Amino acid sequence: MDSVVYDTYDAYEAQDRLTRTGQVALAPMARALATEAVHAGREDLAGQGLHAVPIDLSTTYPSYDSRGEAARIDAFAADGAEPEGPPVYGRLGNPTVARFETALARLEGTESAVAFASGMAALSAVLLVRNAMGLRHVVAVRPLYGCSDHLLTAGLLGSEVTWVDPAGIADALRPDTGLVMVESPANPTLAELDLRAVAHACGSVPLLADNTFATPVLQRPAEQGARLILHSATKYLGGHGDVMAGVVACDEQFARRLRQVRFATGGVLHPLAGYLLLRGLSTLPIRVRAASSNAAELARRLAADPRVDRVHYPRIGGAMIAFEVHGDPHDVIAAVRLITPAVSLGSVDTLIQHPASISHRIVPAEDRHDAGVGDRLLRLSVGLEDVEDLWADLDGALGIAG
């Protein structure tokens, strides 16, 4: 899929309006997104005499009713529903993690969510669910995150992938197609897809939309027809660069299968990570909006800079920028001082990286280039620093790179 270059000034104006008004183009919720972010998963705390979320670090739980335990385990094995009553064992579920799952499902507008130890563990679980049903074929649109691309292409879990442009999705579907996977805005080019049109093209095949870059603050793919919403929760949901996790928001039917895979494979999320993620959700809307305001301004300045060839910035806004330089991108990486040269994204501090060398290195060079991931492309995850300080650092680094 070709890289898409958007009108940066229009995107800046749209993001400026979003930041000033606090409004986002989402369907009505029972409560405002900012309110849900603060309160979802915590509604029972006051009744327990608590204000902060407790962290349950137990790996196992006492039970003097072994017959009852056997019945609950049998029920879980049969349908994957969360066991009623007190917890059983850490691999079956954890109360702190369950709070995060409840909150994320509410923010994404889905029935359920299932958390995992990483985003790749979450994607692997989705593929294993479909593979177990004999639906090993995946239709996908590039670009995707490099490791997602590799997992599909290498067939490590027995999947077979057909790469298509969005217009070719319907024609690529087969009787054994179990999944259509897209990412919008895409990593790292920030290309956007019409998710509603993509979901229509999928027919009865579930659409998995990676919503890591946008977060539910900017879009909720379930409202546009996606059945599965994937997050590398390591990024914006955690938001502070100190937790690794993944999560799939989905309907309860699919969630039950995911829980069974998680139990069998052991890709569980640690309770402390669940606590940090729930805490991260409480500031997600304000962090995304503030970082997006910074990003829109930096994108505007980069687009006007003669040292920059092209700027990629999504129409929905957001805190991610991709830009191609005339000089050596490695010199830019080496010259920043305030901005941190590091893989990952979505933290409160600004990170920069060279996708062709790091996040997408594992994708074959020809496929990278065809997807718009050129050798001069840099990806900038904009944080919450003062925008003038960020620009001074970028300006200096671009000057050194020539």
Short mmCIF file of C-alpha atoms in Angstrom, two decimals:
data_model
loop_
_atom_site.label_atom_id
_atom_site.label_comp_id
_atom_site.label_asym_id
_atom_site.label_seq_id
_atom_site.Cartn_x
_atom_site.Cartn_y
_atom_site.Cartn_z
CA MET A 1 0.00 0.00 0.00
CA ASP A 2 1.37 3.40 -0.95
CA SER A 3 2.33 5.84 1.75
CA VAL A 4 -0.20 8.61 2.24
CA VAL A 5 0.87 12.21 2.80
CA TYR A 6 -1.80 14.37 4.32
CA ASP A 7 -2.30 18.13 4.34
CA THR A 8 -0.57 18.89 7.60
CA TYR A 9 -2.14 22.31 8.07
CA ASP A 10 -5.68 20.92 7.80
CA ALA A 11 -4.80 18.20 10.29
CA TYR A 12 -3.33 20.83 12.59
CA GLU A 13 -6.49 22.91 12.46
CA ALA A 14 -8.69 19.88 13.16
CA GLN A 15 -6.51 18.81 16.08
CA ASP A 16 -6.48 22.34 17.46
CA ARG A 17 -10.28 22.33 17.53
CA LEU A 18 -10.26 18.94 19.27
CA THR A 19 -7.82 20.18 21.89
CA ARG A 20 -9.71 23.41 22.58
CA THR A 21 -13.18 21.86 22.77
CA GLY A 22 -12.30 18.46 24.24
CA GLN A 23 -14.64 16.91 21.66
CA VAL A 24 -14.00 13.80 19.60
CA ALA A 25 -16.03 12.27 16.79
CA LEU A 26 -17.42 9.30 18.67
CA ALA A 27 -20.89 7.89 19.14
CA PRO A 28 -22.59 8.88 22.41
CA MET A 29 -21.57 6.95 25.52
CA ALA A 30 -23.53 6.45 28.72
CA ARG A 31 -20.93 8.73 30.28
CA ALA A 32 -18.33 10.96 28.68
CA LEU A 33 -15.07 9.29 27.64
CA ALA A 34 -13.06 11.27 30.20
CA THR A 35 -15.44 10.18 32.96
CA GLU A 36 -15.30 6.52 31.93
CA ALA A 37 -11.50 6.70 31.81
CA VAL A 38 -11.41 7.78 35.45
CA HIS A 39 -14.18 5.62 36.90
CA ALA A 40 -14.59 2.45 34.81
CA GLY A 41 -13.42 -0.64 36.68
CA ARG A 42 -13.48 1.22 40.00
CA GLU A 43 -17.20 1.55 40.75
CA ASP A 44 -17.13 -0.83 43.72
CA LEU A 45 -14.23 0.78 45.57
CA ALA A 46 -16.19 3.24 47.70
CA GLY A 47 -18.46 0.45 48.92
CA GLN A 48 -15.36 -1.38 50.14
CA GLY A 49 -14.05 1.71 51.91
CA LEU A 50 -11.28 2.09 49.34
CA HIS A 51 -10.15 4.93 47.11
CA ALA A 52 -7.11 3.49 45.31
CA VAL A 53 -7.35 0.25 43.37
CA PRO A 54 -5.93 -2.70 45.36
CA ILE A 55 -3.24 -4.86 43.79
CA ASP A 56 -3.93 -8.57 44.24
CA LEU A 57 -0.59 -10.34 43.82
CA SER A 58 -1.85 -13.82 44.72
CA THR A 59 -0.98 -16.64 42.36
CA THR A 60 -3.42 -19.02 44.02
CA TYR A 61 -6.45 -18.75 46.30
CA PRO A 62 -7.69 -20.89 49.24
CA SER A 63 -10.75 -23.05 48.77
CA TYR A 64 -12.20 -25.70 51.08
CA ASP A 65 -14.81 -26.76 48.52
CA SER A 66 -12.89 -28.94 46.06
CA ARG A 67 -16.10 -30.22 44.47
CA GLY A 68 -17.14 -26.67 43.77
CA GLU A 69 -13.71 -25.87 42.38
CA ALA A 70 -13.92 -28.84 40.04
CA ALA A 71 -17.30 -27.67 38.76
CA ARG A 72 -16.03 -24.16 38.10
CA ILE A 73 -12.95 -25.42 36.28
CA ASP A 74 -15.11 -27.75 34.19
CA ALA A 75 -17.35 -24.83 33.29
CA PHE A 76 -14.37 -22.69 32.23
CA ALA A 77 -12.95 -25.51 30.13
CA ALA A 78 -16.32 -25.90 28.41
CA ASP A 79 -17.02 -22.31 27.44
CA GLY A 80 -14.30 -19.94 28.67
CA ALA A 81 -16.65 -17.86 30.79
CA GLU A 82 -15.03 -16.16 33.76
CA PRO A 83 -15.54 -18.37 36.82
CA GLU A 84 -18.13 -17.08 39.26
CA GLY A 85 -17.19 -16.59 42.87
CA PRO A 86 -13.71 -16.09 44.33
CA PRO A 87 -10.61 -16.44 42.15
CA VAL A 88 -9.13 -19.89 41.56
CA TYR A 89 -5.62 -19.52 40.15
CA GLY A 90 -3.61 -16.71 38.61
CA ARG A 91 -3.63 -18.23 35.14
CA LEU A 92 -7.44 -18.32 35.12
CA GLY A 93 -7.73 -14.66 36.00
CA ASN A 94 -6.78 -11.93 38.44
CA PRO A 95 -9.04 -9.33 40.10
CA THR A 96 -6.72 -6.38 39.40
CA VAL A 97 -6.28 -7.34 35.74
CA ALA A 98 -10.04 -7.84 35.45
CA ARG A 99 -10.60 -4.22 36.48
CA PHE A 100 -8.39 -3.04 33.62
CA GLU A 101 -10.20 -5.33 31.17
CA THR A 102 -13.57 -3.95 32.27
CA ALA A 103 -12.38 -0.37 31.86
CA LEU A 104 -10.81 -0.89 28.44
CA ALA A 105 -13.92 -2.64 27.12
CA ARG A 106 -16.01 0.32 28.24
CA LEU A 107 -13.71 2.80 26.52
CA GLU A 108 -13.72 0.79 23.27
CA GLY A 109 -17.47 0.12 23.41
CA THR A 110 -17.22 -3.68 23.42
CA GLU A 111 -18.72 -6.34 25.65
CA SER A 112 -15.39 -7.64 26.92
CA ALA A 113 -11.62 -7.34 26.80
CA VAL A 114 -8.89 -9.89 27.48
CA ALA A 115 -5.42 -8.78 28.58
CA PHE A 116 -2.12 -10.49 27.84
CA ALA A 117 1.55 -10.14 28.71
CA SER A 118 2.28 -8.20 25.50
CA GLY A 119 0.65 -7.00 22.31
CA MET A 120 2.24 -9.85 20.39
CA ALA A 121 0.88 -12.37 22.90
CA ALA A 122 -2.56 -10.88 22.34
CA LEU A 123 -2.27 -11.14 18.55
CA SER A 124 -0.91 -14.69 18.85
CA ALA A 125 -3.93 -15.68 20.93
CA VAL A 126 -6.31 -14.33 18.27
CA LEU A 127 -4.53 -16.35 15.57
CA LEU A 128 -4.57 -19.49 17.72
CA VAL A 129 -8.32 -19.15 18.28
CA ARG A 130 -8.97 -18.97 14.55
CA ASN A 131 -6.43 -21.67 13.71
CA ALA A 132 -8.11 -24.05 16.14
CA MET A 133 -11.29 -23.62 14.10
CA GLY A 134 -9.48 -24.55 10.88
CA LEU A 135 -9.45 -20.92 9.73
CA ARG A 136 -5.75 -20.39 9.18
CA HIS A 137 -5.89 -17.89 6.33
CA VAL A 138 -5.44 -14.19 7.13
CA VAL A 139 -6.01 -11.25 4.79
CA ALA A 140 -3.96 -8.23 5.83
CA VAL A 141 -3.16 -4.71 4.67
CA ARG A 142 0.34 -3.29 4.95
CA PRO A 143 1.88 -1.54 6.70
CA LEU A 144 1.47 -3.19 10.06
CA TYR A 145 3.76 -3.12 13.06
CA GLY A 146 6.90 -4.97 11.99
CA CYS A 147 6.55 -7.89 14.41
CA SER A 148 2.88 -8.35 13.49
CA ASP A 149 3.95 -8.46 9.85
CA HIS A 150 6.64 -11.02 10.67
CA LEU A 151 4.30 -13.21 12.73
CA LEU A 152 1.91 -13.45 9.79
CA THR A 153 4.50 -13.80 7.05
CA ALA A 154 6.72 -16.36 8.79
CA GLY A 155 3.78 -18.66 9.53
CA LEU A 156 5.11 -19.25 13.03
CA LEU A 157 1.64 -20.21 14.27
CA GLY A 158 0.62 -22.02 11.10
CA SER A 159 -1.16 -19.05 9.56
CA GLU A 160 -1.10 -18.21 5.86
CA VAL A 161 -1.35 -14.54 4.89
CA THR A 162 -2.48 -12.76 1.73
CA TRP A 163 -1.35 -9.14 1.56
CA VAL A 164 -3.72 -6.82 -0.28
CA ASP A 165 -4.67 -3.20 -0.79
CA PRO A 166 -7.94 -2.28 0.94
CA ALA A 167 -9.82 -2.54 -2.36
CA GLY A 168 -8.72 -6.16 -2.71
CA ILE A 169 -9.99 -7.48 0.62
CA ALA A 170 -13.26 -8.96 -0.61
CA ASP A 171 -11.63 -10.78 -3.53
CA ALA A 172 -8.94 -12.26 -1.26
CA LEU A 173 -11.39 -13.95 1.11
CA ARG A 174 -11.49 -17.75 1.08
CA PRO A 175 -13.57 -20.39 2.87
CA ASP A 176 -10.70 -20.83 5.34
CA THR A 177 -10.16 -17.11 5.96
CA GLY A 178 -10.38 -16.57 9.68
CA LEU A 179 -9.33 -12.97 10.01
CA VAL A 180 -8.79 -9.67 8.23
CA MET A 181 -6.16 -7.51 9.92
CA VAL A 182 -5.51 -3.79 9.47
CA GLU A 183 -3.88 -0.98 11.40
CA SER A 184 -5.17 2.59 11.14
CA PRO A 185 -3.36 4.90 11.50
CA ALA A 186 -0.69 2.47 10.38
CA ASN A 187 2.74 1.94 11.91
CA PRO A 188 4.91 3.74 10.86
CA THR A 189 3.52 5.67 7.86
CA LEU A 190 0.31 6.78 9.62
CA ALA A 191 -1.75 5.84 6.56
CA GLU A 192 -5.46 5.74 7.41
CA LEU A 193 -8.17 3.36 6.24
CA ASP A 194 -11.92 3.71 6.00
CA LEU A 195 -12.64 1.12 8.68
CA ARG A 196 -16.35 1.06 7.94
CA ALA A 197 -15.70 0.24 4.28
CA VAL A 198 -13.10 -2.37 5.25
CA ALA A 199 -15.52 -4.02 7.70
CA HIS A 200 -18.17 -4.15 4.96
CA ALA A 201 -15.68 -5.83 2.61
CA CYS A 202 -14.96 -8.47 5.27
CA GLY A 203 -18.50 -9.84 5.19
CA SER A 204 -18.78 -12.43 7.96
CA VAL A 205 -15.02 -12.67 8.52
CA PRO A 206 -13.95 -10.85 11.72
CA LEU A 207 -12.05 -7.62 11.20
CA LEU A 208 -9.17 -7.05 13.62
CA ALA A 209 -8.17 -3.39 13.83
CA ASP A 210 -4.97 -2.44 15.62
CA ASN A 211 -5.99 0.75 17.45
CA THR A 212 -2.70 1.31 19.27
CA PHE A 213 -1.88 4.64 17.60
CA ALA A 214 -5.35 6.19 17.76
CA THR A 215 -6.57 4.84 21.13
CA PRO A 216 -10.29 5.05 21.93
CA VAL A 217 -9.80 8.78 22.47
CA LEU A 218 -9.58 9.34 18.70
CA GLN A 219 -11.55 6.39 17.31
CA ARG A 220 -13.47 3.33 18.42
CA PRO A 221 -13.25 0.75 15.63
CA ALA A 222 -16.09 -1.34 17.05
CA GLU A 223 -18.47 1.44 16.07
CA GLN A 224 -17.27 1.09 12.49
CA GLY A 225 -17.72 -2.67 12.29
CA ALA A 226 -14.47 -4.12 13.66
CA ARG A 227 -15.12 -7.19 15.80
CA LEU A 228 -11.65 -7.30 17.38
CA ILE A 229 -9.67 -4.27 18.57
CA LEU A 230 -6.01 -4.87 19.37
CA HIS A 231 -3.79 -2.67 21.52
CA SER A 232 -0.18 -2.86 22.43
CA ALA A 233 -1.10 -1.57 25.88
CA THR A 234 2.61 -0.94 26.43
CA LYS A 235 2.09 2.27 24.49
CA TYR A 236 -0.59 4.89 25.16
CA LEU A 237 -2.77 2.87 27.54
CA GLY A 238 0.12 2.56 30.00
CA GLY A 239 1.57 5.83 28.82
CA HIS A 240 4.72 6.03 30.93
CA GLY A 241 7.11 3.53 29.39
CA ASP A 242 7.07 1.26 32.45
CA VAL A 243 4.63 -1.53 31.65
CA MET A 244 4.42 -4.16 28.90
CA ALA A 245 1.02 -5.57 27.97
CA GLY A 246 -1.46 -6.30 25.21
CA VAL A 247 -5.23 -6.44 25.12
CA VAL A 248 -8.01 -7.46 22.74
CA ALA A 249 -11.40 -5.74 23.05
CA CYS A 250 -14.17 -7.87 21.56
CA ASP A 251 -17.55 -9.47 22.11
CA GLU A 252 -17.97 -11.92 24.97
CA GLN A 253 -18.17 -14.93 22.65
CA PHE A 254 -14.69 -14.30 21.26
CA ALA A 255 -13.38 -13.29 24.70
CA ARG A 256 -14.22 -16.74 26.05
CA ARG A 257 -12.03 -18.41 23.45
CA LEU A 258 -9.23 -15.95 24.14
CA ARG A 259 -9.38 -16.71 27.87
CA GLN A 260 -9.05 -20.41 27.14
CA VAL A 261 -5.96 -19.78 24.99
CA ARG A 262 -4.49 -17.52 27.65
CA PHE A 263 -5.02 -20.18 30.29
CA ALA A 264 -3.48 -22.89 28.12
CA THR A 265 -0.47 -20.89 26.90
CA GLY A 266 0.20 -18.88 30.05
CA GLY A 267 0.43 -15.47 28.39
CA VAL A 268 -1.08 -13.81 31.45
CA LEU A 269 -0.69 -10.19 32.49
CA HIS A 270 1.00 -9.56 35.84
CA PRO A 271 -1.30 -7.90 38.41
CA LEU A 272 1.08 -4.96 38.88
CA ALA A 273 0.91 -4.33 35.14
CA GLY A 274 -2.89 -4.45 35.34
CA TYR A 275 -2.78 -1.84 38.11
CA LEU A 276 -0.45 0.44 36.14
CA LEU A 277 -2.62 0.14 33.04
CA LEU A 278 -5.79 1.00 34.93
CA ARG A 279 -4.01 4.01 36.40
CA GLY A 280 -2.81 4.94 32.92
CA LEU A 281 -6.35 4.87 31.53
CA SER A 282 -7.43 7.54 34.00
CA THR A 283 -5.21 10.13 32.28
CA LEU A 284 -5.44 8.71 28.74
CA PRO A 285 -7.78 11.36 27.26
CA ILE A 286 -5.85 14.32 28.60
CA ARG A 287 -2.48 12.80 27.66
CA VAL A 288 -3.55 11.98 24.12
CA ARG A 289 -5.05 15.43 23.56
CA ALA A 290 -2.03 17.29 24.96
CA ALA A 291 0.49 15.19 23.03
CA SER A 292 -1.63 15.50 19.89
CA SER A 293 -1.58 19.29 20.15
CA ASN A 294 2.23 19.18 20.32
CA ALA A 295 2.41 16.75 17.41
CA ALA A 296 0.15 18.84 15.18
CA GLU A 297 2.34 21.90 15.74
CA LEU A 298 5.55 19.97 15.09
CA ALA A 299 4.05 18.44 11.94
CA ARG A 300 3.18 21.93 10.70
CA ARG A 301 6.72 23.17 11.26
CA LEU A 302 8.32 20.08 9.74
CA ALA A 303 6.12 20.40 6.64
CA ALA A 304 7.45 23.92 6.09
CA ASP A 305 11.11 22.98 6.68
CA PRO A 306 13.25 22.67 3.52
CA ARG A 307 15.37 19.99 5.21
CA VAL A 308 12.30 17.71 5.33
CA ASP A 309 11.06 16.01 2.19
CA ARG A 310 7.65 14.73 3.32
CA VAL A 311 5.54 14.71 6.46
CA HIS A 312 2.95 12.06 7.28
CA TYR A 313 0.30 13.05 9.81
CA PRO A 314 -3.16 11.49 10.10
CA ARG A 315 -6.39 13.38 9.49
CA ILE A 316 -7.78 12.25 12.84
CA GLY A 317 -4.79 13.81 14.58
CA GLY A 318 -2.83 11.99 17.23
CA ALA A 319 0.62 12.13 18.78
CA MET A 320 2.54 10.27 16.06
CA ILE A 321 4.43 11.89 13.16
CA ALA A 322 6.44 10.27 10.39
CA PHE A 323 8.73 12.36 8.23
CA GLU A 324 11.32 11.81 5.52
CA VAL A 325 14.48 13.89 5.55
CA HIS A 326 16.75 14.99 2.72
CA GLY A 327 19.84 14.31 4.82
CA ASP A 328 20.96 11.19 6.64
CA PRO A 329 18.24 10.04 9.10
CA HIS A 330 20.86 8.31 11.25
CA ASP A 331 22.52 11.67 11.83
CA VAL A 332 19.21 13.05 13.12
CA ILE A 333 18.90 10.10 15.52
CA ALA A 334 22.44 10.67 16.78
CA ALA A 335 22.00 14.42 17.24
CA VAL A 336 18.86 14.70 19.41
CA ARG A 337 19.43 15.52 23.05
CA LEU A 338 16.04 16.16 24.67
CA ILE A 339 14.20 13.63 22.52
CA THR A 340 15.08 10.02 23.31
CA PRO A 341 16.23 7.80 20.41
CA ALA A 342 14.43 4.57 21.28
CA VAL A 343 11.98 2.04 19.95
CA SER A 344 8.38 2.05 21.26
CA LEU A 345 5.95 4.97 21.50
CA GLY A 346 3.09 6.47 23.46
CA SER A 347 5.05 7.60 26.51
CA VAL A 348 4.86 10.98 28.23
CA ASP A 349 8.31 11.76 26.81
CA THR A 350 9.13 12.11 23.12
CA LEU A 351 10.81 9.22 21.31
CA ILE A 352 12.30 9.02 17.82
CA GLN A 353 13.39 5.98 15.84
CA HIS A 354 14.33 4.85 12.34
CA PRO A 355 11.73 2.18 11.38
CA ALA A 356 13.83 0.59 8.62
CA SER A 357 16.54 -0.12 11.22
CA ILE A 358 14.46 -1.12 14.23
CA SER A 359 10.68 -1.57 14.40
CA HIS A 360 10.34 -2.79 10.80
CA ARG A 361 13.80 -4.27 10.28
CA ILE A 362 12.34 -7.77 10.44
CA VAL A 363 10.13 -7.04 7.40
CA PRO A 364 11.88 -7.82 4.08
CA ALA A 365 13.31 -4.65 2.51
CA GLU A 366 11.21 -4.90 -0.65
CA ASP A 367 8.02 -5.30 1.36
CA ARG A 368 8.99 -2.39 3.60
CA HIS A 369 9.53 -0.11 0.63
CA ASP A 370 6.32 -1.20 -1.08
CA ALA A 371 4.45 -0.29 2.10
CA GLY A 372 6.00 3.19 2.16
CA VAL A 373 8.59 2.51 4.84
CA GLY A 374 11.55 4.16 3.14
CA ASP A 375 15.14 4.35 4.31
CA ARG A 376 14.87 8.08 5.06
CA LEU A 377 11.69 7.79 7.13
CA LEU A 378 11.79 8.71 10.81
CA ARG A 379 8.98 8.04 13.30
CA LEU A 380 8.38 10.52 16.10
CA SER A 381 6.23 9.72 19.13
CA VAL A 382 5.47 13.12 20.58
CA GLY A 383 5.20 13.50 24.33
CA LEU A 384 4.14 16.16 26.81
CA GLU A 385 7.21 18.40 26.85
CA ASP A 386 6.94 22.06 25.89
CA VAL A 387 6.61 22.21 22.12
CA GLU A 388 9.25 24.95 21.79
CA ASP A 389 11.82 22.77 23.56
CA LEU A 390 10.96 19.87 21.28
CA TRP A 391 11.27 22.00 18.19
CA ALA A 392 14.61 23.41 19.31
CA ASP A 393 15.94 19.87 19.65
CA LEU A 394 14.56 18.75 16.26
CA ASP A 395 15.75 21.92 14.56
CA GLY A 396 19.26 21.40 15.88
CA ALA A 397 19.35 17.74 14.89
CA LEU A 398 18.09 18.50 11.36
CA GLY A 399 20.77 21.16 11.05
CA ILE A 400 23.51 18.68 11.91
CA ALA A 401 22.09 16.09 9.49
CA GLY A 402 22.15 18.63 6.66
#
